[in-house]
Coordinates of C-alpha atoms in Angstrom, one line a residue:
M1 CA -41.9 -57.4 23.1
L2 CA -40.0 -60.3 24.4
E3 CA -38.6 -62.5 22.0
I4 CA -39.1 -66.0 23.3
A5 CA -37.3 -68.8 21.2
Q6 CA -39.1 -72.4 20.7
L7 CA -38.3 -75.2 19.2
D8 CA -41.6 -75.8 16.9
D9 CA -44.0 -73.6 14.6
A10 CA -46.4 -72.9 17.7
A11 CA -46.2 -72.2 21.4
P12 CA -47.7 -75.0 23.3
S13 CA -51.1 -74.4 24.5
Q14 CA -49.9 -73.8 28.3
V15 CA -47.4 -71.0 27.1
Q16 CA -50.1 -69.4 24.8
A17 CA -52.4 -69.1 27.8
Y18 CA -49.0 -67.5 29.6
A19 CA -48.5 -65.2 26.9
T20 CA -52.6 -64.0 26.6
E21 CA -52.2 -63.3 30.3
V22 CA -49.3 -61.3 29.6
E23 CA -50.8 -59.1 27.1
K24 CA -54.1 -58.8 28.8
E25 CA -52.6 -57.8 32.1
S26 CA -50.7 -55.2 30.4
H27 CA -53.1 -54.1 28.2
G28 CA -51.1 -54.9 25.2
S29 CA -48.0 -52.9 26.1
L30 CA -46.0 -56.3 26.7
R31 CA -46.0 -59.1 24.5
L32 CA -44.5 -62.3 24.1
H33 CA -43.1 -62.8 20.5
F34 CA -42.1 -66.3 19.4
N35 CA -39.1 -67.1 17.5
D36 CA -39.8 -70.4 15.7
F37 CA -37.9 -73.7 14.8
W38 CA -34.9 -72.7 17.3
H39 CA -32.4 -75.5 17.1
K40 CA -35.0 -77.6 15.3
G41 CA -33.8 -81.0 14.1
E42 CA -30.6 -80.9 16.5
V43 CA -30.3 -83.6 19.4
D44 CA -29.1 -81.3 22.0
F45 CA -31.9 -78.5 20.9
E46 CA -32.6 -77.6 24.4
K47 CA -29.0 -77.3 25.8
H48 CA -28.4 -75.3 22.6
T49 CA -31.2 -73.0 23.3
L50 CA -30.6 -72.3 26.9
E51 CA -26.5 -71.5 26.2
D52 CA -28.3 -69.4 23.6
V53 CA -30.2 -67.6 26.4
T54 CA -27.1 -67.5 29.0
G55 CA -24.9 -66.4 26.1
G56 CA -27.1 -63.5 25.4
R57 CA -27.5 -64.8 21.9
M58 CA -31.4 -64.9 22.6
P59 CA -33.2 -63.1 25.3
G60 CA -35.7 -65.8 26.4
A61 CA -37.3 -69.2 25.9
W62 CA -39.6 -71.7 26.9
V63 CA -37.8 -75.1 27.9
G64 CA -38.7 -78.2 29.4
V65 CA -37.6 -77.9 33.1
R66 CA -36.5 -81.2 32.8
S67 CA -33.7 -79.9 30.7
L68 CA -32.4 -77.0 32.9
D69 CA -29.9 -79.4 34.8
L70 CA -28.0 -79.4 31.4
V71 CA -26.7 -75.9 32.4
G72 CA -26.3 -76.8 36.3
V73 CA -29.9 -75.6 37.5
T74 CA -30.9 -78.9 39.7
S75 CA -33.8 -77.6 41.5
F76 CA -36.5 -78.9 39.4
Q77 CA -35.4 -82.6 39.5
P78 CA -37.5 -83.5 42.3
L79 CA -40.4 -82.5 40.2
V80 CA -39.4 -85.1 37.1
A81 CA -38.1 -87.9 39.7
P82 CA -39.5 -91.0 37.7
L83 CA -43.2 -92.1 38.5
L84 CA -43.5 -89.8 41.5
V85 CA -46.2 -86.7 39.6
D86 CA -48.0 -89.2 37.6
S87 CA -51.2 -87.6 37.8
Q88 CA -52.9 -84.5 36.9
A89 CA -54.3 -84.2 40.2
M90 CA -50.8 -84.5 41.8
Q91 CA -49.7 -81.4 39.1
D92 CA -53.0 -79.5 39.8
R93 CA -52.0 -79.5 44.0
I94 CA -48.4 -79.0 43.3
F95 CA -49.1 -76.1 41.0
S96 CA -51.8 -74.4 43.2
A97 CA -49.3 -74.5 46.0
G98 CA -46.8 -72.5 44.3
I99 CA -43.9 -75.1 44.7
P100 CA -42.6 -74.8 41.0
L101 CA -41.9 -71.0 41.9
E102 CA -40.1 -72.3 44.7
M103 CA -37.8 -74.5 42.5
A104 CA -37.2 -71.4 40.2
R105 CA -35.2 -69.7 42.7
G106 CA -32.4 -72.3 41.6
L107 CA -32.0 -70.5 38.7
E108 CA -30.3 -67.8 40.8
G109 CA -26.5 -67.7 40.0
H110 CA -27.0 -69.1 36.5
G111 CA -27.7 -65.9 34.5
L112 CA -31.4 -66.9 34.3
V113 CA -35.0 -65.9 35.8
A114 CA -37.9 -68.1 35.3
V115 CA -40.8 -65.6 34.7
A116 CA -43.4 -68.3 34.5
V117 CA -43.3 -72.2 35.3
L118 CA -46.3 -74.1 33.7
P119 CA -47.7 -77.5 34.1
G120 CA -47.5 -80.0 31.0
P121 CA -48.8 -83.3 29.7
M122 CA -47.5 -86.8 31.2
R123 CA -44.3 -88.3 29.4
K124 CA -45.3 -91.9 28.4
V125 CA -43.3 -94.9 27.2
L126 CA -43.9 -95.4 23.6
G127 CA -42.9 -99.2 22.6
V128 CA -42.0 -99.6 18.9
R129 CA -42.3 -103.4 18.3
K130 CA -43.5 -104.6 22.0
P131 CA -45.1 -103.0 25.5
F132 CA -43.1 -102.0 28.0
R133 CA -44.5 -102.6 31.0
E134 CA -41.9 -103.8 33.7
P135 CA -38.4 -103.4 34.6
E136 CA -37.8 -106.7 32.1
D137 CA -39.0 -104.7 29.1
F138 CA -36.4 -102.3 29.7
R139 CA -33.4 -104.3 29.9
R140 CA -30.8 -104.2 27.0
A141 CA -33.7 -102.0 25.4
L142 CA -32.4 -98.9 23.5
L143 CA -34.9 -96.1 24.9
G144 CA -35.1 -92.9 22.8
I145 CA -34.9 -89.8 25.7
Q146 CA -35.0 -85.9 25.5
G147 CA -34.3 -83.7 28.4
G148 CA -31.4 -83.6 31.0
E149 CA -29.8 -85.9 33.5
I150 CA -33.1 -87.5 34.9
P151 CA -34.0 -89.1 31.7
E152 CA -30.3 -90.8 31.6
S153 CA -30.5 -91.7 34.9
T154 CA -33.8 -93.4 34.9
A155 CA -32.5 -95.2 31.7
K156 CA -29.5 -96.7 33.1
A157 CA -31.6 -97.8 36.5
L158 CA -34.0 -99.7 34.2
G159 CA -30.9 -101.5 32.5
A160 CA -31.6 -99.8 29.1
T161 CA -29.2 -98.0 27.0
F162 CA -30.3 -94.6 25.5
T163 CA -30.1 -92.3 22.9
R164 CA -30.6 -88.6 22.6
M165 CA -33.1 -87.9 19.8
P166 CA -34.4 -84.7 18.4
S167 CA -37.9 -83.6 17.8
G168 CA -39.5 -85.5 14.9
A169 CA -36.4 -88.1 14.7
R170 CA -37.2 -91.5 13.2
L171 CA -37.9 -94.9 15.3
S172 CA -36.3 -97.3 13.1
A173 CA -33.3 -97.6 15.4
V174 CA -34.7 -97.6 18.9
D175 CA -37.1 -99.9 21.0
A176 CA -39.0 -97.2 22.9
Y177 CA -39.2 -93.5 23.2
E178 CA -40.4 -91.5 26.2
Q179 CA -42.8 -88.8 24.7
Q180 CA -46.3 -87.0 25.4
V181 CA -49.4 -88.5 23.6
D182 CA -50.1 -85.3 21.6
N183 CA -46.4 -85.3 20.0
I184 CA -46.5 -89.1 19.4
F185 CA -49.4 -88.3 17.1
G186 CA -48.1 -85.3 15.9
S187 CA -44.7 -86.8 14.7
F188 CA -46.9 -89.7 13.1
Y189 CA -45.3 -92.2 15.4
G190 CA -48.9 -94.0 15.6
L191 CA -48.1 -95.3 12.3
A192 CA -45.2 -97.1 12.8
A193 CA -45.1 -98.0 16.8
K194 CA -48.4 -99.6 18.1
Y195 CA -47.7 -99.5 22.0
V196 CA -48.4 -96.7 24.6
T197 CA -48.3 -97.8 28.2
A198 CA -51.5 -96.8 29.7
N199 CA -50.4 -95.8 33.4
I200 CA -46.6 -95.5 33.1
N201 CA -46.3 -91.9 33.6
L202 CA -42.5 -91.0 33.5
W203 CA -42.7 -87.4 34.7
P204 CA -44.6 -84.2 33.3
Q205 CA -43.7 -81.8 30.7
A206 CA -43.4 -79.0 32.8
M207 CA -42.3 -75.9 31.2
A208 CA -40.5 -72.8 31.9
V209 CA -40.4 -69.3 30.4
I210 CA -37.3 -67.8 31.3
L211 CA -35.2 -64.6 30.6
N212 CA -31.6 -63.9 30.5
Q213 CA -30.4 -61.5 33.6
A214 CA -29.8 -58.6 31.3
A215 CA -33.5 -59.0 29.6
Y216 CA -34.9 -59.2 33.1
R217 CA -33.0 -55.9 34.2
E218 CA -34.4 -54.0 31.5
L219 CA -38.0 -54.4 32.2
T220 CA -39.4 -51.8 34.7
D221 CA -40.7 -52.9 38.1
T222 CA -44.2 -53.1 36.6
Q223 CA -43.4 -54.8 33.7
R224 CA -42.0 -57.9 36.2
E225 CA -45.0 -57.3 38.3
I226 CA -47.1 -58.1 35.1
L227 CA -45.1 -61.0 34.2
R228 CA -45.1 -62.5 37.7
K229 CA -49.0 -62.1 38.1
A230 CA -49.6 -63.3 34.6
A231 CA -47.6 -66.6 35.5
G232 CA -50.3 -67.1 38.6
D233 CA -53.0 -66.2 36.6
A234 CA -52.6 -68.7 33.5
I235 CA -52.2 -71.7 35.8
P236 CA -55.8 -72.8 35.7
A237 CA -56.1 -72.3 32.0
A238 CA -53.0 -74.4 31.5
L239 CA -54.1 -77.1 33.6
K240 CA -57.1 -77.5 31.6
A241 CA -55.2 -77.4 28.4
T242 CA -52.7 -79.8 29.4
Q243 CA -55.8 -82.4 30.4
S244 CA -57.6 -81.6 27.1
E245 CA -53.9 -82.2 25.2
D246 CA -53.9 -85.7 27.0
D247 CA -57.7 -86.5 26.0
A248 CA -57.4 -85.5 22.2
G249 CA -54.0 -87.3 21.8
V250 CA -55.1 -90.2 23.2
A251 CA -58.4 -90.1 21.1
K252 CA -56.4 -89.3 17.7
L253 CA -53.7 -92.4 18.6
C254 CA -57.1 -94.7 19.4
G255 CA -58.0 -93.7 15.7
Q256 CA -54.8 -95.3 14.3
D257 CA -55.6 -98.5 16.1
V258 CA -52.6 -97.7 19.0
A259 CA -52.7 -99.9 21.9
F260 CA -52.7 -98.4 25.4
P261 CA -51.7 -101.9 27.5
T262 CA -51.7 -101.7 31.4
S263 CA -49.3 -102.4 33.9
S264 CA -50.4 -104.2 37.1
D265 CA -49.9 -103.1 40.2
L266 CA -46.9 -105.6 41.0
Q267 CA -45.3 -104.3 37.7
L268 CA -45.7 -100.7 38.6
A269 CA -44.2 -101.5 42.2
A270 CA -41.4 -103.5 40.4
L271 CA -40.7 -99.9 38.5
R272 CA -40.4 -97.9 41.4
R273 CA -37.9 -100.1 43.2
A274 CA -35.7 -100.1 39.8
V275 CA -35.6 -96.4 39.8
Q276 CA -34.9 -95.9 43.3
P277 CA -31.2 -94.8 42.4
V278 CA -32.5 -91.9 40.7
Y279 CA -34.2 -90.8 43.7
D280 CA -30.9 -91.3 45.8
E281 CA -29.1 -89.4 43.1
I282 CA -31.5 -86.5 43.6
A283 CA -31.5 -86.7 47.3
R284 CA -27.7 -86.2 47.2
D285 CA -28.4 -81.9 47.1
P286 CA -29.8 -81.5 50.8
D287 CA -32.5 -79.0 49.4
N288 CA -33.6 -81.6 46.8
A289 CA -34.0 -84.2 49.4
R290 CA -36.1 -82.0 51.2
M291 CA -38.2 -81.1 48.3
L292 CA -38.6 -85.1 47.4
N293 CA -39.8 -85.7 50.9
R294 CA -42.4 -82.9 50.5
L295 CA -43.6 -84.1 46.9
T296 CA -43.9 -87.6 48.2
T297 CA -46.1 -86.6 51.5
L298 CA -48.1 -84.4 49.0
R299 CA -48.6 -87.5 46.8
A300 CA -49.9 -89.7 49.9
A301 CA -52.5 -86.7 50.8
V302 CA -53.7 -86.2 47.2
A303 CA -53.7 -90.3 46.7
A304 CA -54.5 -90.1 43.2
P305 CA -53.8 -93.3 41.2
P306 CA -51.3 -92.9 38.2
D307 CA -53.5 -91.2 35.3
V308 CA -54.5 -94.0 32.4
S309 CA -54.6 -93.5 28.7
A310 CA -57.1 -95.5 27.2
C311 CA -59.3 -95.9 24.1
T312 CA -62.8 -95.8 25.3
R313 CA -65.0 -98.3 24.1
P314 CA -68.6 -97.2 22.5
G315 CA -71.4 -98.6 25.1
P316 CA -74.9 -99.8 24.3
G317 CA -76.4 -97.7 21.6
A318 CA -73.1 -95.6 21.0
H319 CA -72.9 -94.7 17.5
S320 CA -69.2 -94.8 16.1
G321 CA -69.9 -92.8 12.6
S322 CA -70.5 -89.1 12.2
L323 CA -72.7 -86.9 14.7
P324 CA -76.0 -86.8 13.4
E325 CA -77.5 -83.9 12.1
G326 CA -80.8 -82.4 13.4
T327 CA -82.4 -80.3 16.0
Y328 CA -82.4 -81.7 19.6
D329 CA -84.3 -80.3 22.6
M330 CA -83.4 -80.6 26.4
V331 CA -84.9 -78.8 29.3
L332 CA -83.1 -78.2 32.5
E333 CA -83.7 -77.1 35.9
N334 CA -82.0 -73.8 36.6
D335 CA -80.7 -74.8 40.1
A336 CA -78.6 -77.8 38.1
R337 CA -76.2 -74.9 37.0
S338 CA -76.4 -72.6 40.1
Q339 CA -74.2 -75.3 41.6
C340 CA -71.2 -73.9 39.3
T341 CA -69.0 -71.1 40.8
D342 CA -67.2 -70.1 37.9
S343 CA -69.9 -68.1 36.2
P344 CA -72.9 -66.2 37.0
P345 CA -76.4 -68.2 37.8
Q346 CA -78.6 -68.3 34.9
G347 CA -82.4 -68.2 35.5
T348 CA -84.6 -67.8 38.5
P349 CA -84.0 -70.7 41.1
G350 CA -86.8 -73.3 41.1
Q351 CA -87.6 -72.7 37.8
K352 CA -86.8 -74.6 34.2
S353 CA -84.9 -73.3 31.1
W354 CA -85.5 -74.8 27.7
Y355 CA -82.9 -75.5 25.2
S356 CA -82.6 -76.4 21.4
L357 CA -79.2 -77.5 19.9
E358 CA -78.6 -77.4 16.3
V359 CA -76.0 -79.6 14.4
R360 CA -75.4 -78.9 11.1
D361 CA -72.5 -78.5 8.4
G362 CA -69.8 -79.3 11.1
R363 CA -71.5 -76.5 13.5
V364 CA -73.4 -76.5 16.7
T365 CA -75.8 -74.1 18.0
I366 CA -77.5 -73.7 21.5
R367 CA -80.6 -71.5 21.8
Q368 CA -82.0 -71.0 25.1
R369 CA -85.5 -69.9 26.7
I370 CA -84.5 -68.9 30.3
D371 CA -87.3 -69.3 33.0
N372 CA -90.3 -69.4 30.3
Q373 CA -91.2 -71.7 27.4
S374 CA -92.9 -68.6 25.7
A375 CA -89.7 -66.6 26.0
P376 CA -88.0 -65.1 22.9
W377 CA -85.0 -67.6 21.8
G378 CA -81.4 -66.3 22.7
V379 CA -78.2 -67.6 21.8
G380 CA -76.2 -69.5 24.2
Y381 CA -73.2 -71.3 22.4
Y382 CA -71.9 -71.2 18.7
G383 CA -69.0 -73.2 17.7
F384 CA -67.4 -75.7 15.5
Y385 CA -67.5 -79.6 16.0
S386 CA -65.4 -82.6 14.8
T387 CA -65.7 -86.5 16.2
L388 CA -63.4 -89.3 15.8
R389 CA -65.3 -92.5 16.7
D390 CA -67.2 -92.0 20.1
R391 CA -65.2 -89.0 20.9
I392 CA -66.2 -85.3 20.0
R393 CA -64.5 -82.1 20.2
I394 CA -66.6 -78.7 20.3
D395 CA -64.2 -75.9 20.2
S396 CA -62.0 -76.8 23.6
L397 CA -64.6 -79.1 24.8
N398 CA -63.8 -82.8 24.7
A399 CA -66.4 -85.6 25.5
R400 CA -67.5 -88.9 24.7
W401 CA -71.1 -89.1 22.9
S402 CA -73.8 -91.8 21.9
F403 CA -76.8 -91.7 19.9
D404 CA -79.6 -94.2 20.2
G405 CA -81.6 -93.0 17.2
T406 CA -83.4 -90.5 19.5
A407 CA -81.1 -89.4 22.1
L408 CA -77.8 -87.8 22.0
R409 CA -75.8 -88.2 25.2
L410 CA -72.5 -86.3 26.1
N411 CA -70.3 -87.3 29.0
D412 CA -66.7 -87.4 30.2
M413 CA -66.6 -83.8 29.3
T414 CA -63.3 -81.8 29.9
G415 CA -61.7 -78.6 28.4
G416 CA -64.9 -76.3 29.5
S417 CA -66.0 -74.7 32.9
C418 CA -68.4 -76.5 35.5
S419 CA -71.7 -74.6 33.6
D420 CA -70.4 -76.1 30.2
A421 CA -70.3 -79.7 31.5
V422 CA -73.4 -79.4 33.2
L423 CA -75.6 -77.7 30.3
W424 CA -74.1 -80.3 27.8
T425 CA -74.0 -83.5 29.9
T426 CA -76.5 -83.2 32.4
K427 CA -79.6 -84.6 30.4
P428 CA -80.0 -86.2 27.1
W429 CA -80.7 -84.1 24.1
V430 CA -83.7 -85.4 22.0
L431 CA -83.9 -85.3 18.4
R432 CA -86.9 -83.2 17.4
S433 CA -86.4 -83.1 13.5
G434 CA -84.0 -85.6 12.1
P435 CA -80.9 -85.4 9.8
V436 CA -80.8 -83.5 6.5
Q437 CA -82.2 -85.7 4.0
G438 CA -80.3 -86.7 0.8
A439 CA -76.3 -85.9 2.2
P440 CA -74.5 -88.5 0.8
V441 CA -72.5 -90.6 3.2
V442 CA -68.7 -91.5 2.8
P443 CA -67.8 -95.2 4.1
D444 CA -64.5 -95.9 6.0
G445 CA -62.3 -97.8 3.2
T446 CA -60.0 -97.6 1.1
Y447 CA -60.2 -95.9 -2.1
E448 CA -58.1 -96.2 -5.6
A449 CA -57.2 -93.9 -8.3
G450 CA -54.5 -93.6 -11.0
L451 CA -52.9 -91.1 -13.0
T452 CA -51.6 -91.3 -16.7
D453 CA -48.3 -89.4 -18.0
A454 CA -50.5 -86.7 -19.3
D455 CA -52.1 -86.0 -16.0
R456 CA -48.9 -85.6 -14.2
H457 CA -47.3 -83.1 -16.7
L458 CA -50.8 -80.7 -16.2
C459 CA -48.7 -79.0 -13.4
D460 CA -45.5 -78.7 -15.3
G461 CA -44.3 -75.0 -14.8
K462 CA -46.3 -74.3 -11.8
P463 CA -45.6 -74.0 -8.2
G464 CA -45.1 -77.4 -6.7
G465 CA -45.6 -79.3 -10.2
Q466 CA -42.4 -81.3 -10.3
G467 CA -43.9 -83.3 -7.2
L468 CA -45.8 -85.3 -9.5
N469 CA -42.8 -86.9 -11.1
P470 CA -44.1 -88.0 -14.5
Q471 CA -43.1 -91.4 -16.1
S472 CA -43.2 -92.1 -19.8
D473 CA -45.9 -94.4 -20.7
P474 CA -46.9 -93.6 -24.6
R475 CA -50.0 -95.7 -24.5
G476 CA -51.5 -93.2 -22.3
K477 CA -52.1 -95.5 -19.8
P478 CA -51.6 -94.9 -15.7
T479 CA -47.8 -94.5 -14.4
S480 CA -48.9 -93.8 -10.9
F481 CA -51.4 -95.5 -8.7
S482 CA -52.9 -93.9 -5.5
S483 CA -54.8 -95.0 -2.7
I484 CA -56.3 -93.3 0.1
T485 CA -57.5 -94.9 3.4
L486 CA -60.4 -93.0 5.3
D487 CA -60.5 -94.3 9.0
A488 CA -63.0 -92.5 11.2
G489 CA -61.3 -89.5 10.8
A490 CA -57.8 -90.5 10.2
L491 CA -56.3 -90.5 6.7
R492 CA -53.1 -92.0 5.2
G493 CA -52.4 -91.4 1.2
Y494 CA -50.3 -94.2 -0.5
A495 CA -48.6 -94.0 -3.9
R496 CA -47.5 -96.9 -6.2
E497 CA -44.7 -95.9 -9.2
G498 CA -44.9 -98.0 -12.6
R499 CA -47.7 -100.6 -11.9
P500 CA -50.2 -101.1 -9.2
T501 CA -48.5 -104.4 -7.8
V502 CA -45.5 -102.5 -6.4
I503 CA -45.4 -102.0 -2.6
P504 CA -47.0 -98.9 -1.9
R505 CA -45.3 -95.8 -0.4
L506 CA -46.9 -93.7 2.5
E507 CA -47.4 -90.2 0.8
W508 CA -49.7 -88.4 3.0
V509 CA -50.8 -88.5 6.4
G510 CA -53.8 -86.1 8.2
S511 CA -57.2 -85.7 8.9
Y512 CA -60.8 -85.3 7.5
R513 CA -64.3 -84.6 8.3
V514 CA -67.4 -85.0 6.1
Y515 CA -70.4 -82.6 6.7
G516 CA -73.4 -82.0 4.6
H517 CA -72.0 -82.1 0.7
T518 CA -68.6 -80.8 2.4
F519 CA -65.2 -83.1 2.0
E520 CA -62.8 -81.3 4.3
L521 CA -58.7 -82.5 4.4
T522 CA -57.3 -80.8 7.4
T523 CA -53.8 -81.1 8.7
L524 CA -52.6 -82.8 5.7
T525 CA -48.6 -83.3 6.0
F526 CA -46.4 -84.9 3.2
V527 CA -44.3 -87.6 5.3
D528 CA -40.9 -87.0 3.4
G529 CA -40.9 -83.2 3.0
P530 CA -42.0 -80.1 4.4
E531 CA -45.3 -79.4 2.7
H532 CA -48.3 -79.1 5.3
W533 CA -52.0 -77.7 4.7
D534 CA -54.3 -77.1 7.3
R535 CA -57.6 -77.2 5.3
L536 CA -58.4 -78.1 1.7
T537 CA -62.1 -77.8 1.3
A538 CA -63.9 -79.6 -1.6
T539 CA -67.7 -80.5 -2.4
F540 CA -68.2 -84.1 -3.1
T541 CA -70.4 -86.8 -4.4
F542 CA -70.5 -90.6 -3.8
D543 CA -72.5 -93.2 -5.7
G544 CA -71.8 -96.3 -3.6
T545 CA -68.5 -96.8 -5.3
N546 CA -66.9 -93.7 -6.7
L547 CA -65.9 -90.6 -4.5
T548 CA -65.5 -87.5 -6.5
L549 CA -64.3 -84.3 -5.3
K550 CA -64.6 -80.7 -6.6
P551 CA -62.2 -78.4 -5.2
V552 CA -63.5 -75.1 -3.2
G553 CA -61.1 -72.0 -3.0
T554 CA -57.6 -72.2 -3.5
W555 CA -55.7 -75.4 -4.3
P556 CA -52.3 -75.9 -5.2
C557 CA -52.1 -77.6 -8.7
W558 CA -50.7 -80.6 -7.7
A559 CA -53.5 -81.2 -4.8
R560 CA -56.3 -80.7 -7.7
V561 CA -54.7 -83.2 -9.9
W562 CA -53.6 -85.9 -7.4
W563 CA -56.9 -85.7 -5.1
A564 CA -59.8 -84.3 -7.8
L565 CA -58.8 -85.2 -11.3
H566 CA -60.3 -88.5 -11.4
P567 CA -62.9 -90.5 -9.2
W568 CA -61.5 -92.6 -6.1
T569 CA -63.0 -96.1 -6.4
L570 CA -63.8 -97.8 -3.2
P571 CA -62.7 -101.6 -3.9
K572 CA -62.7 -102.1 0.4
K573 CA -65.0 -101.3 2.8
T574 CA -63.7 -100.7 6.3
P575 CA -65.5 -103.6 8.2

């Protein structure tokens, strides 16, 4: 069991892919165990973590490679040179060529060994009060950064001042922040800052799993070979996870009305000229100078423009509500799937196969008849889905969807295999039997409810009951006025104390989904505290004005009172 320190409560999907390969390759005899919240909330969390590993207080950790120069390792600086590796196509080519493992040799002499180097999402520029598209936008601005010397040098080259920020820090003091889109959503920054420059990708959040020399020496030669092989085998899954993470993060931020302005070619060129001093600084090391030239040549060969993050707009006939439940049919030529080399061919070449897609209660099931319409049905796929506007997530698959009343179409699918994409997106799925009749719909909008003093005493003496904070009103009138805003899967909860005219305070953020007669609160998080719930499930009724929730399963007492004691009244629908 290798102890690995990490900042948050879950390892990134890229590191998880590596951990899975290690366990698989060793048949369970070698595993990574993650120590959560390591230096959480500290400004210099990466530097302190690296010092813990080199000092022997922790055998290993995963860190962003951009932080390794904090302990004198500069060999990864060319990988994070600003605006150089600005597309996943470029990052894919770099990792496929094994270049990061060459960079990892720079850890020699620093008491560290990189057992894996993994790709990561692009770091973007989050503008708090305005978009940041050209050098002039950065001049005299305060830029929040994380990592090592390169983010500092980049801020200086752009004429900005900088401040180091811990994970989850508030944005009130800065004008902009370099972050990846999934972290922007996960830290609730999209509720306060509304600009992420679509095509400025500062550097990839590539990461390394490191061990100190003592921990590495304790491993057998076989165990070291397992770690080495797993590092290579995990790259394809890590690249897919990276693309899925970026796509999902953008879709979530679009649901919070975050804008993705674009820099023009001239503005991008001006930014590249402005950061040239950073390249000059990196190139002072002859080995880094040669690596910069190599990466620059590779970038020209890849010839990929910067990745662009953007909110997708529904096309003609696109549906922006919930995915229509029902049963859909599709016929596909077997030859269409035979083009994919990542899975065995299915069916006889030149023949067709028949597919049925059932969408119901948040689940999707594909049944198939291979080669013959009279063949027995077999299950080809079973999973769970969620939608956000015109985006759909089916387990690890992400795509755009539209429905014109008859045909369900999926396109731009990521996160799966070639065979997955062919099956789901080649042809439209035609509705055979319609949605479940009588299932109520919960419209987007702002709903309101109130709690009396007696209501707020219902949880006295129970865990979390003090959070209701009762205020006395002998007349039995409401003393807390609550509202929830439902917006295409995104949820915000507000509270007003004493009377309904005071300024509302944001209490909760999260997501929700509705299927059948079920209303499900997901990733529900208290803004000013540690409380977090992954899932609270209820049945519901909606009569056109009042939304009534009836909890299913175990709910904390306060949640039953706050969410389900009284109906939520809809005074304002979303246009």
